[in-house]
mmCIF file of C-alpha atoms and ligand atoms in Angstrom:
data_model
loop_
_atom_site.group_PDB
_atom_site.id
_atom_site.type_symbol
_atom_site.label_atom_id
_atom_site.label_comp_id
_atom_site.label_asym_id
_atom_site.label_seq_id
_atom_site.Cartn_x
_atom_site.Cartn_y
_atom_site.Cartn_z
ATOM 1 C CA MET A 1 99.386 120.172 144.871
ATOM 2 C CA LYS A 2 97.551 123.396 144.509
ATOM 3 C CA LYS A 3 94.429 124.401 146.418
ATOM 4 C CA ILE A 4 91.544 125.502 144.686
ATOM 5 C CA ALA A 5 88.558 127.790 146.018
ATOM 6 C CA VAL A 6 85.208 128.294 144.328
ATOM 7 C CA ILE A 7 83.822 131.637 144.819
ATOM 8 C CA THR A 8 79.871 132.463 143.684
ATOM 9 C CA GLY A 9 79.100 136.186 143.374
ATOM 10 C CA ALA A 10 83.114 136.460 143.071
ATOM 11 C CA SER A 11 82.541 140.044 140.799
ATOM 12 C CA SER A 12 81.981 142.221 143.451
ATOM 13 C CA GLY A 13 81.461 143.159 146.883
ATOM 14 C CA ILE A 14 82.404 140.216 150.028
ATOM 15 C CA GLY A 15 82.988 137.511 147.429
ATOM 16 C CA PHE A 16 85.503 139.642 144.980
ATOM 17 C CA ALA A 17 86.969 140.328 149.110
ATOM 18 C CA MET A 18 87.261 136.513 149.860
ATOM 19 C CA ALA A 19 88.585 136.377 146.001
ATOM 20 C CA LYS A 20 91.676 138.894 146.615
ATOM 21 C CA ILE A 21 92.164 137.523 150.203
ATOM 22 C CA LEU A 22 92.340 133.342 149.546
ATOM 23 C CA SER A 23 94.775 134.358 145.782
ATOM 24 C CA ASN A 24 96.827 135.613 148.531
ATOM 25 C CA GLN A 25 96.933 132.783 150.600
ATOM 26 C CA GLY A 26 98.193 130.459 147.154
ATOM 27 C CA TYR A 27 94.599 129.601 146.462
ATOM 28 C CA GLY A 28 93.646 128.762 142.476
ATOM 29 C CA LEU A 29 90.366 130.351 142.073
ATOM 30 C CA VAL A 30 87.257 129.605 140.251
ATOM 31 C CA LEU A 31 85.103 132.973 140.002
ATOM 32 C CA VAL A 32 81.685 132.231 139.011
ATOM 33 C CA ALA A 33 79.107 135.261 138.691
ATOM 34 C CA ARG A 34 77.321 137.217 135.684
ATOM 35 C CA ARG A 35 79.425 139.908 134.716
ATOM 36 C CA GLU A 36 81.635 138.230 132.363
ATOM 37 C CA LYS A 37 83.925 141.539 132.192
ATOM 38 C CA ARG A 38 84.025 142.297 135.676
ATOM 39 C CA LEU A 39 85.449 138.521 136.367
ATOM 40 C CA GLN A 40 88.129 138.559 133.518
ATOM 41 C CA GLU A 41 89.408 142.156 134.645
ATOM 42 C CA ILE A 42 89.351 140.225 138.267
ATOM 43 C CA ALA A 43 90.838 136.712 137.188
ATOM 44 C CA LYS A 44 93.747 138.682 135.350
ATOM 45 C CA THR A 45 94.457 141.005 138.459
ATOM 46 C CA LEU A 46 94.531 138.238 140.858
ATOM 47 C CA GLY A 47 96.448 135.603 138.331
ATOM 48 C CA ASN A 48 95.892 131.413 139.247
ATOM 49 C CA SER A 49 92.135 132.360 138.185
ATOM 50 C CA GLN A 50 89.247 130.942 136.180
ATOM 51 C CA ILE A 51 85.980 132.355 135.170
ATOM 52 C CA PHE A 52 83.096 130.611 134.938
ATOM 53 C CA VAL A 53 80.336 133.159 133.736
ATOM 54 C CA ALA A 54 76.869 132.060 134.925
ATOM 55 C CA ASP A 55 73.289 133.586 135.712
ATOM 56 C CA LEU A 56 72.670 131.096 138.804
ATOM 57 C CA SER A 57 69.048 131.889 139.321
ATOM 58 C CA ASN A 58 68.527 129.722 136.099
ATOM 59 C CA GLU A 59 68.472 125.888 136.596
ATOM 60 C CA ALA A 60 69.961 125.088 133.169
ATOM 61 C CA GLU A 61 72.739 127.324 134.377
ATOM 62 C CA CYS A 62 73.447 125.578 137.972
ATOM 63 C CA VAL A 63 73.360 122.287 136.542
ATOM 64 C CA ARG A 64 76.610 122.917 133.833
ATOM 65 C CA LEU A 65 78.353 124.574 137.099
ATOM 66 C CA GLU A 66 77.675 121.149 138.833
ATOM 67 C CA ASP A 67 78.517 119.380 135.916
ATOM 68 C CA PHE A 68 82.095 121.309 135.783
ATOM 69 C CA LEU A 69 82.623 121.299 139.292
ATOM 70 C CA LYS A 70 83.307 117.018 139.141
ATOM 71 C CA SER A 71 86.252 118.044 137.250
ATOM 72 C CA VAL A 72 88.003 120.397 139.681
ATOM 73 C CA ASP A 73 89.545 119.043 142.938
ATOM 74 C CA PHE A 74 88.553 121.830 145.177
ATOM 75 C CA GLU A 75 88.798 122.125 148.492
ATOM 76 C CA ILE A 76 86.140 125.547 149.553
ATOM 77 C CA PHE A 77 82.859 126.765 147.962
ATOM 78 C CA ILE A 78 81.484 129.845 148.858
ATOM 79 C CA ASN A 79 77.604 129.831 147.992
ATOM 80 C CA ASN A 80 77.836 133.504 148.103
ATOM 81 C CA ALA A 81 76.046 134.810 145.196
ATOM 82 C CA GLY A 82 73.018 136.456 146.592
ATOM 83 C CA PHE A 83 70.565 140.146 146.422
ATOM 84 C CA GLY A 84 67.806 141.503 148.428
ATOM 85 C CA ASP A 85 65.143 143.937 147.841
ATOM 86 C CA CYS A 86 63.292 146.308 149.641
ATOM 87 C CA GLY A 87 59.704 147.850 149.672
ATOM 88 C CA ASN A 88 56.047 147.136 151.020
ATOM 89 C CA PHE A 89 55.438 143.369 150.006
ATOM 90 C CA LEU A 90 52.582 143.872 147.975
ATOM 91 C CA GLU A 91 53.712 146.552 145.887
ATOM 92 C CA SER A 92 56.959 144.292 145.154
ATOM 93 C CA ASP A 93 57.854 142.945 142.245
ATOM 94 C CA LEU A 94 56.396 139.508 141.845
ATOM 95 C CA GLU A 95 59.281 138.311 139.289
ATOM 96 C CA LYS A 96 62.280 139.589 141.045
ATOM 97 C CA GLU A 97 61.290 138.024 144.188
ATOM 98 C CA LYS A 98 61.058 134.745 142.616
ATOM 99 C CA SER A 99 64.366 135.151 141.146
ATOM 100 C CA MET A 100 65.472 135.942 144.523
ATOM 101 C CA ILE A 101 63.921 132.823 146.495
ATOM 102 C CA THR A 102 65.122 130.896 143.606
ATOM 103 C CA LEU A 103 69.289 132.134 144.180
ATOM 104 C CA ASN A 104 69.103 133.253 147.528
ATOM 105 C CA ILE A 105 67.379 129.594 149.141
ATOM 106 C CA TRP A 106 67.066 127.257 146.037
ATOM 107 C CA THR A 107 70.439 127.513 144.610
ATOM 108 C CA LEU A 108 72.560 127.860 147.703
ATOM 109 C CA HIS A 109 70.027 124.254 148.683
ATOM 110 C CA ARG A 110 71.391 122.584 145.578
ATOM 111 C CA PHE A 111 75.064 123.723 146.017
ATOM 112 C CA THR A 112 75.495 123.067 149.828
ATOM 113 C CA LYS A 113 74.450 119.237 148.756
ATOM 114 C CA ALA A 114 75.986 118.881 146.010
ATOM 115 C CA VAL A 115 79.446 120.227 146.910
ATOM 116 C CA ALA A 116 78.989 118.507 150.254
ATOM 117 C CA GLN A 117 78.617 115.365 148.172
ATOM 118 C CA ILE A 118 81.508 115.535 146.102
ATOM 119 C CA LEU A 119 83.674 117.220 148.891
ATOM 120 C CA GLU A 120 83.069 114.198 150.771
ATOM 121 C CA ARG A 121 84.684 112.311 147.594
ATOM 122 C CA HIS A 122 87.749 114.048 147.815
ATOM 123 C CA GLY A 123 88.635 113.179 151.386
ATOM 124 C CA GLY A 124 87.069 116.712 152.978
ATOM 125 C CA GLY A 125 86.896 120.425 152.803
ATOM 126 C CA PHE A 126 85.031 123.540 153.638
ATOM 127 C CA ILE A 127 81.343 125.084 152.756
ATOM 128 C CA LEU A 128 80.805 128.900 153.581
ATOM 129 C CA ASN A 129 76.845 129.375 153.064
ATOM 130 C CA VAL A 130 76.280 133.582 152.752
ATOM 131 C CA ALA A 131 73.135 133.696 154.979
ATOM 132 C CA SER A 132 72.864 137.260 156.615
ATOM 133 C CA SER A 133 71.880 138.661 160.619
ATOM 134 C CA ALA A 134 68.914 138.760 158.688
ATOM 135 C CA GLY A 135 68.738 135.200 158.909
ATOM 136 C CA LEU A 136 68.501 135.530 162.511
ATOM 137 C CA LEU A 137 65.965 137.226 163.475
ATOM 138 C CA PRO A 138 62.255 136.272 163.471
ATOM 139 C CA GLY A 139 61.227 138.740 160.216
ATOM 140 C CA GLY A 140 62.209 141.903 158.259
ATOM 141 C CA PRO A 141 59.254 143.826 157.307
ATOM 142 C CA TYR A 142 59.808 145.983 153.927
ATOM 143 C CA MET A 143 62.542 143.365 152.898
ATOM 144 C CA ALA A 144 60.272 139.997 154.366
ATOM 145 C CA THR A 145 61.663 137.746 151.527
ATOM 146 C CA TYR A 146 65.254 138.902 151.706
ATOM 147 C CA TYR A 147 64.522 137.954 155.613
ATOM 148 C CA ALA A 148 62.797 135.153 154.953
ATOM 149 C CA THR A 149 64.961 133.792 152.007
ATOM 150 C CA LYS A 150 68.178 133.810 154.801
ATOM 151 C CA ALA A 151 66.464 132.717 157.475
ATOM 152 C CA TYR A 152 65.887 129.696 155.232
ATOM 153 C CA VAL A 153 70.071 129.661 154.739
ATOM 154 C CA THR A 154 71.038 129.629 158.437
ATOM 155 C CA SER A 155 68.077 127.107 159.124
ATOM 156 C CA LEU A 156 69.611 125.353 156.778
ATOM 157 C CA SER A 157 73.054 125.285 157.440
ATOM 158 C CA LEU A 158 72.865 124.946 161.032
ATOM 159 C CA ALA A 159 70.872 121.848 160.603
ATOM 160 C CA VAL A 160 73.234 119.871 158.020
ATOM 161 C CA ALA A 161 76.222 121.399 159.965
ATOM 162 C CA ARG A 162 74.905 119.161 163.005
ATOM 163 C CA GLU A 163 74.717 116.405 160.728
ATOM 164 C CA PHE A 164 77.998 116.669 159.469
ATOM 165 C CA LYS A 165 79.767 117.166 163.181
ATOM 166 C CA GLU A 166 77.776 114.053 164.293
ATOM 167 C CA LYS A 167 78.769 111.724 161.568
ATOM 168 C CA GLN A 168 82.230 113.319 162.091
ATOM 169 C CA SER A 169 82.404 114.400 158.030
ATOM 170 C CA PRO A 170 85.398 115.560 156.689
ATOM 171 C CA VAL A 171 83.310 118.477 155.112
ATOM 172 C CA SER A 172 83.016 121.434 157.168
ATOM 173 C CA LEU A 173 79.729 123.652 156.778
ATOM 174 C CA SER A 174 79.394 127.573 157.986
ATOM 175 C CA CYS A 175 77.297 129.892 157.719
ATOM 176 C CA LEU A 176 78.181 133.828 157.754
ATOM 177 C CA CYS A 177 75.389 136.375 159.436
ATOM 178 C CA PRO A 178 76.947 140.013 158.703
ATOM 179 C CA GLY A 179 75.261 142.628 159.121
ATOM 180 C CA PRO A 180 75.354 145.853 157.114
ATOM 181 C CA VAL A 181 78.503 145.434 154.922
ATOM 182 C CA ASP A 182 79.324 148.325 152.439
ATOM 183 C CA THR A 183 79.399 146.761 148.840
ATOM 184 C CA GLU A 184 77.145 147.077 145.652
ATOM 185 C CA PHE A 185 73.788 145.224 147.912
ATOM 186 C CA ASN A 186 72.589 148.803 148.710
ATOM 187 C CA GLN A 187 72.406 149.989 144.655
ATOM 188 C CA VAL A 188 70.802 146.392 143.556
ATOM 189 C CA ALA A 189 68.312 145.927 146.442
ATOM 190 C CA ASN A 190 67.497 149.653 146.226
ATOM 191 C CA VAL A 191 68.313 151.245 150.057
ATOM 192 C CA GLU A 192 70.222 153.413 151.812
ATOM 193 C CA PHE A 193 72.117 151.726 155.009
ATOM 194 C CA ALA A 194 70.068 152.885 158.581
ATOM 195 C CA LEU A 195 73.620 151.818 159.850
ATOM 196 C CA PRO A 196 76.523 152.485 158.827
ATOM 197 C CA GLY A 197 78.693 149.416 157.160
ATOM 198 C CA ILE A 198 81.891 147.068 157.755
ATOM 199 C CA SER A 199 84.529 146.818 154.903
ATOM 200 C CA ALA A 200 84.221 143.880 152.658
ATOM 201 C CA GLU A 201 87.513 143.252 153.102
ATOM 202 C CA PHE A 202 86.913 143.240 157.385
ATOM 203 C CA CYS A 203 84.009 140.763 156.910
ATOM 204 C CA ALA A 204 85.808 138.361 154.436
ATOM 205 C CA ALA A 205 88.502 138.183 156.373
ATOM 206 C CA TYR A 206 86.943 137.655 159.436
ATOM 207 C CA ALA A 207 84.490 135.241 158.072
ATOM 208 C CA LEU A 208 86.963 133.052 156.417
ATOM 209 C CA LYS A 209 89.372 133.153 159.265
ATOM 210 C CA GLN A 210 86.324 131.495 161.359
ATOM 211 C CA MET A 211 85.497 129.034 158.391
ATOM 212 C CA PHE A 212 88.989 127.332 158.806
ATOM 213 C CA ARG A 213 88.169 126.973 162.525
ATOM 214 C CA ARG A 214 84.757 125.088 161.428
ATOM 215 C CA LYS A 215 82.826 127.547 163.527
ATOM 216 C CA THR A 216 79.135 126.968 162.312
ATOM 217 C CA ILE A 217 77.487 130.520 162.499
ATOM 218 C CA ILE A 218 80.200 133.211 161.636
ATOM 219 C CA VAL A 219 79.017 137.232 162.921
ATOM 220 C CA PRO A 220 81.674 139.858 161.829
ATOM 221 C CA GLY A 221 81.861 142.579 164.021
ATOM 222 C CA PHE A 222 81.842 143.338 167.841
ATOM 223 C CA MET A 223 78.411 145.937 167.547
ATOM 224 C CA MET A 224 76.424 143.146 165.561
ATOM 225 C CA LYS A 225 77.486 140.247 167.538
ATOM 226 C CA LEU A 226 76.243 142.498 170.770
ATOM 227 C CA ALA A 227 72.779 142.958 168.838
ATOM 228 C CA VAL A 228 72.369 139.414 167.799
ATOM 229 C CA PHE A 229 73.123 138.296 171.562
ATOM 230 C CA PHE A 230 70.642 140.468 173.204
ATOM 231 C CA ALA A 231 68.279 139.834 170.572
ATOM 232 C CA ARG A 232 67.557 136.623 172.473
ATOM 233 C CA PHE A 233 66.456 137.595 175.192
ATOM 234 C CA LEU A 234 63.532 140.202 173.173
ATOM 235 C CA PRO A 235 59.769 138.772 172.338
ATOM 236 C CA ARG A 236 59.731 138.026 168.763
ATOM 237 C CA LYS A 237 56.938 140.144 167.852
ATOM 238 C CA LEU A 238 59.485 143.436 169.424
ATOM 239 C CA LEU A 239 62.480 142.359 167.269
ATOM 240 C CA VAL A 240 59.972 142.556 164.026
ATOM 241 C CA ALA A 241 58.733 145.557 164.909
ATOM 242 C CA ILE A 242 62.414 147.208 165.315
ATOM 243 C CA ALA A 243 63.609 145.386 162.218
ATOM 244 C CA GLY A 244 60.287 147.119 160.274
ATOM 245 C CA ARG A 245 61.466 150.556 162.027
ATOM 246 C CA GLN A 246 65.386 149.763 160.594
ATOM 247 C CA GLN A 247 64.395 148.531 157.341
ATOM 248 C CA LYS A 248 61.870 151.878 156.918
ATOM 249 C CA LYS A 249 64.724 154.001 157.211
ATOM 250 C CA LYS A 250 66.797 152.290 154.310
ATOM 251 C CA ILE A 251 63.757 152.722 152.009
ATOM 252 C CA LYS A 252 65.293 155.727 149.674
ATOM 253 C CA LYS A 253 63.216 158.804 149.679
ATOM 254 C CA SER A 254 62.088 158.801 146.177
ATOM 255 C CA ASN A 255 60.640 155.159 146.945
ATOM 256 C CA VAL A 256 58.372 156.359 149.530
HETATM 257 N N1 NAP B 1 76.352 143.942 151.755
HETATM 258 C C1 NAP B 1 75.117 143.471 153.206
HETATM 259 O O1 NAP B 1 75.227 144.669 153.873
HETATM 260 C C2 NAP B 1 75.424 141.838 152.997
HETATM 261 C C3 NAP B 1 74.394 142.121 154.301
HETATM 262 C C4 NAP B 1 74.164 140.591 154.656
HETATM 263 C C5 NAP B 1 73.885 139.478 153.736
HETATM 264 N N2 NAP B 1 74.607 139.878 152.605
HETATM 265 C C6 NAP B 1 74.845 138.705 151.443
HETATM 266 O O2 NAP B 1 76.397 138.639 151.060
HETATM 267 C C7 NAP B 1 76.202 138.079 149.439
HETATM 268 C C8 NAP B 1 76.765 138.932 148.818
HETATM 269 O O3 NAP B 1 76.586 139.754 148.732
HETATM 270 P P1 NAP B 1 77.340 141.265 148.410
HETATM 271 O O4 NAP B 1 76.965 142.974 149.707
HETATM 272 O O5 NAP B 1 78.603 141.186 148.353
HETATM 273 O O6 NAP B 1 76.714 142.047 147.724
HETATM 274 P P2 NAP B 1 76.975 142.661 145.783
HETATM 275 O O7 NAP B 1 78.247 143.491 146.033
HETATM 276 O O8 NAP B 1 75.790 142.832 144.906
HETATM 277 O O9 NAP B 1 77.357 141.375 145.408
HETATM 278 C C9 NAP B 1 76.633 140.144 144.984
HETATM 279 C C10 NAP B 1 77.160 139.186 143.914
HETATM 280 O O10 NAP B 1 76.394 138.101 143.741
HETATM 281 C C11 NAP B 1 76.509 138.294 142.301
HETATM 282 N N3 NAP B 1 75.093 137.324 141.548
HETATM 283 C C12 NAP B 1 73.804 138.543 141.545
HETATM 284 N N4 NAP B 1 73.176 137.738 140.975
HETATM 285 C C13 NAP B 1 73.461 136.625 140.709
HETATM 286 C C14 NAP B 1 73.127 135.228 139.785
HETATM 287 N N5 NAP B 1 72.109 135.578 139.499
HETATM 288 N N6 NAP B 1 73.972 134.428 139.318
HETATM 289 C C15 NAP B 1 75.247 134.674 139.406
HETATM 290 N N7 NAP B 1 75.611 136.227 139.876
HETATM 291 C C16 NAP B 1 74.976 136.712 141.231
HETATM 292 C C17 NAP B 1 76.855 139.276 141.427
HETATM 293 O O11 NAP B 1 77.169 139.190 140.558
HETATM 294 P P3 NAP B 1 76.797 139.654 139.064
HETATM 295 O O12 NAP B 1 76.353 140.715 139.135
HETATM 296 O O13 NAP B 1 78.647 140.040 137.902
HETATM 297 O O14 NAP B 1 75.784 138.265 138.722
HETATM 298 C C18 NAP B 1 78.038 139.689 142.866
HETATM 299 O O15 NAP B 1 78.751 139.223 142.504
HETATM 300 C C19 NAP B 1 75.017 137.741 149.431
HETATM 301 O O16 NAP B 1 74.636 137.044 149.260
HETATM 302 C C20 NAP B 1 74.249 138.808 150.550
HETATM 303 O O17 NAP B 1 72.954 138.512 150.901
HETATM 304 C C21 NAP B 1 75.388 141.242 152.396
#
C-alpha cells in the first residue's frame, strides 16, 4: 500500500527539504501551506503529491484540514508550519504575536491530538513536532514570544511522547529542536543569524532518521548538541542573559 506523509509548511525551508527526502523514499505527499503557486511547483517537481492550501493560523482552515485528514490513509504527520519575530517585547506587533501563538502553539497542539487519534485508528505512525533549540532554553529576550511558543512545543511533546510510550501506543511522537537553519525563517522573522546555520537538507535528513528511530528530542548538528548539553549545567538566569545577547546580535541594524 502507498505510504503517505502530511507536511505542514511544505512550501519552503525544512518542510520542503523533508518533502524531497520522503518523496525519494517512496512516500506520497500531502503538502500544506498558504502559497498555492509554490506548492503546485513543488508537487509538479516531486510527483506523487497533492497540495492543501490553508492558512493554519485560521481556525476554520484547521478544521478543514482535520476533516480532510480523516479520509487520508497517512503514516507520517509533520507539524512544521511556524514563524518567529524579533525585537523588543513592548514594541512587537500584538496581532503578529497572536498569529504566531496561534500557529506555533494552538495549531500544533490541536493537530498533535487529532492526528494521534487518527493514527491510533490506522494502527500506528509518526508525528514530528518542529520546535527549536529555543524551546530547550528558559527564555529568549528580544525574541521572547517565539522562545515561549517553542518551549510550549517541547514541553507538550515530551509529556505526550511519555504517555504514548507508557501505554505502548503504536504512535510515535518526536520533537525536532534545531539551532539556526538556512531557510526563509530569517526573512520572515526580520533577523540575521548571529551563528552560522546548518542546511535545511541536513536538518531534515537527520530529523527524519531519528524520527524513524522513535527518538523523542532531536537536536541536529554536533555544535548544537554540545551547546544543549552544557546548557544543563548553567543557571537559568545566565542562560537567559546569554540567549538575549545572541538575539540582540540578530536584530537587523535597521531595527536597532
Ligand atoms: N530556520 C531556523 O533557524 C529554525 C530553527 C529552529 C526551528 N525552526 C522552525 O522550523 C519550522 C519551519 O521553519 P523554516 O525554518 O523552514 O522557515 P520557512 O522557510 O519560513 O518555512 C516556514 C513554512 O511555514 C509555512 N507557514 C507559515 N505560516 C503559515 C500559516 N499561517 N499557515 C500555513 N503555513 C504557514 C510557510 O509557508 P507559506 O508562507 O507558503 O504559508 C513555510 O512553508 C518553523 O516551525 C520554525 O519555527 C526554524
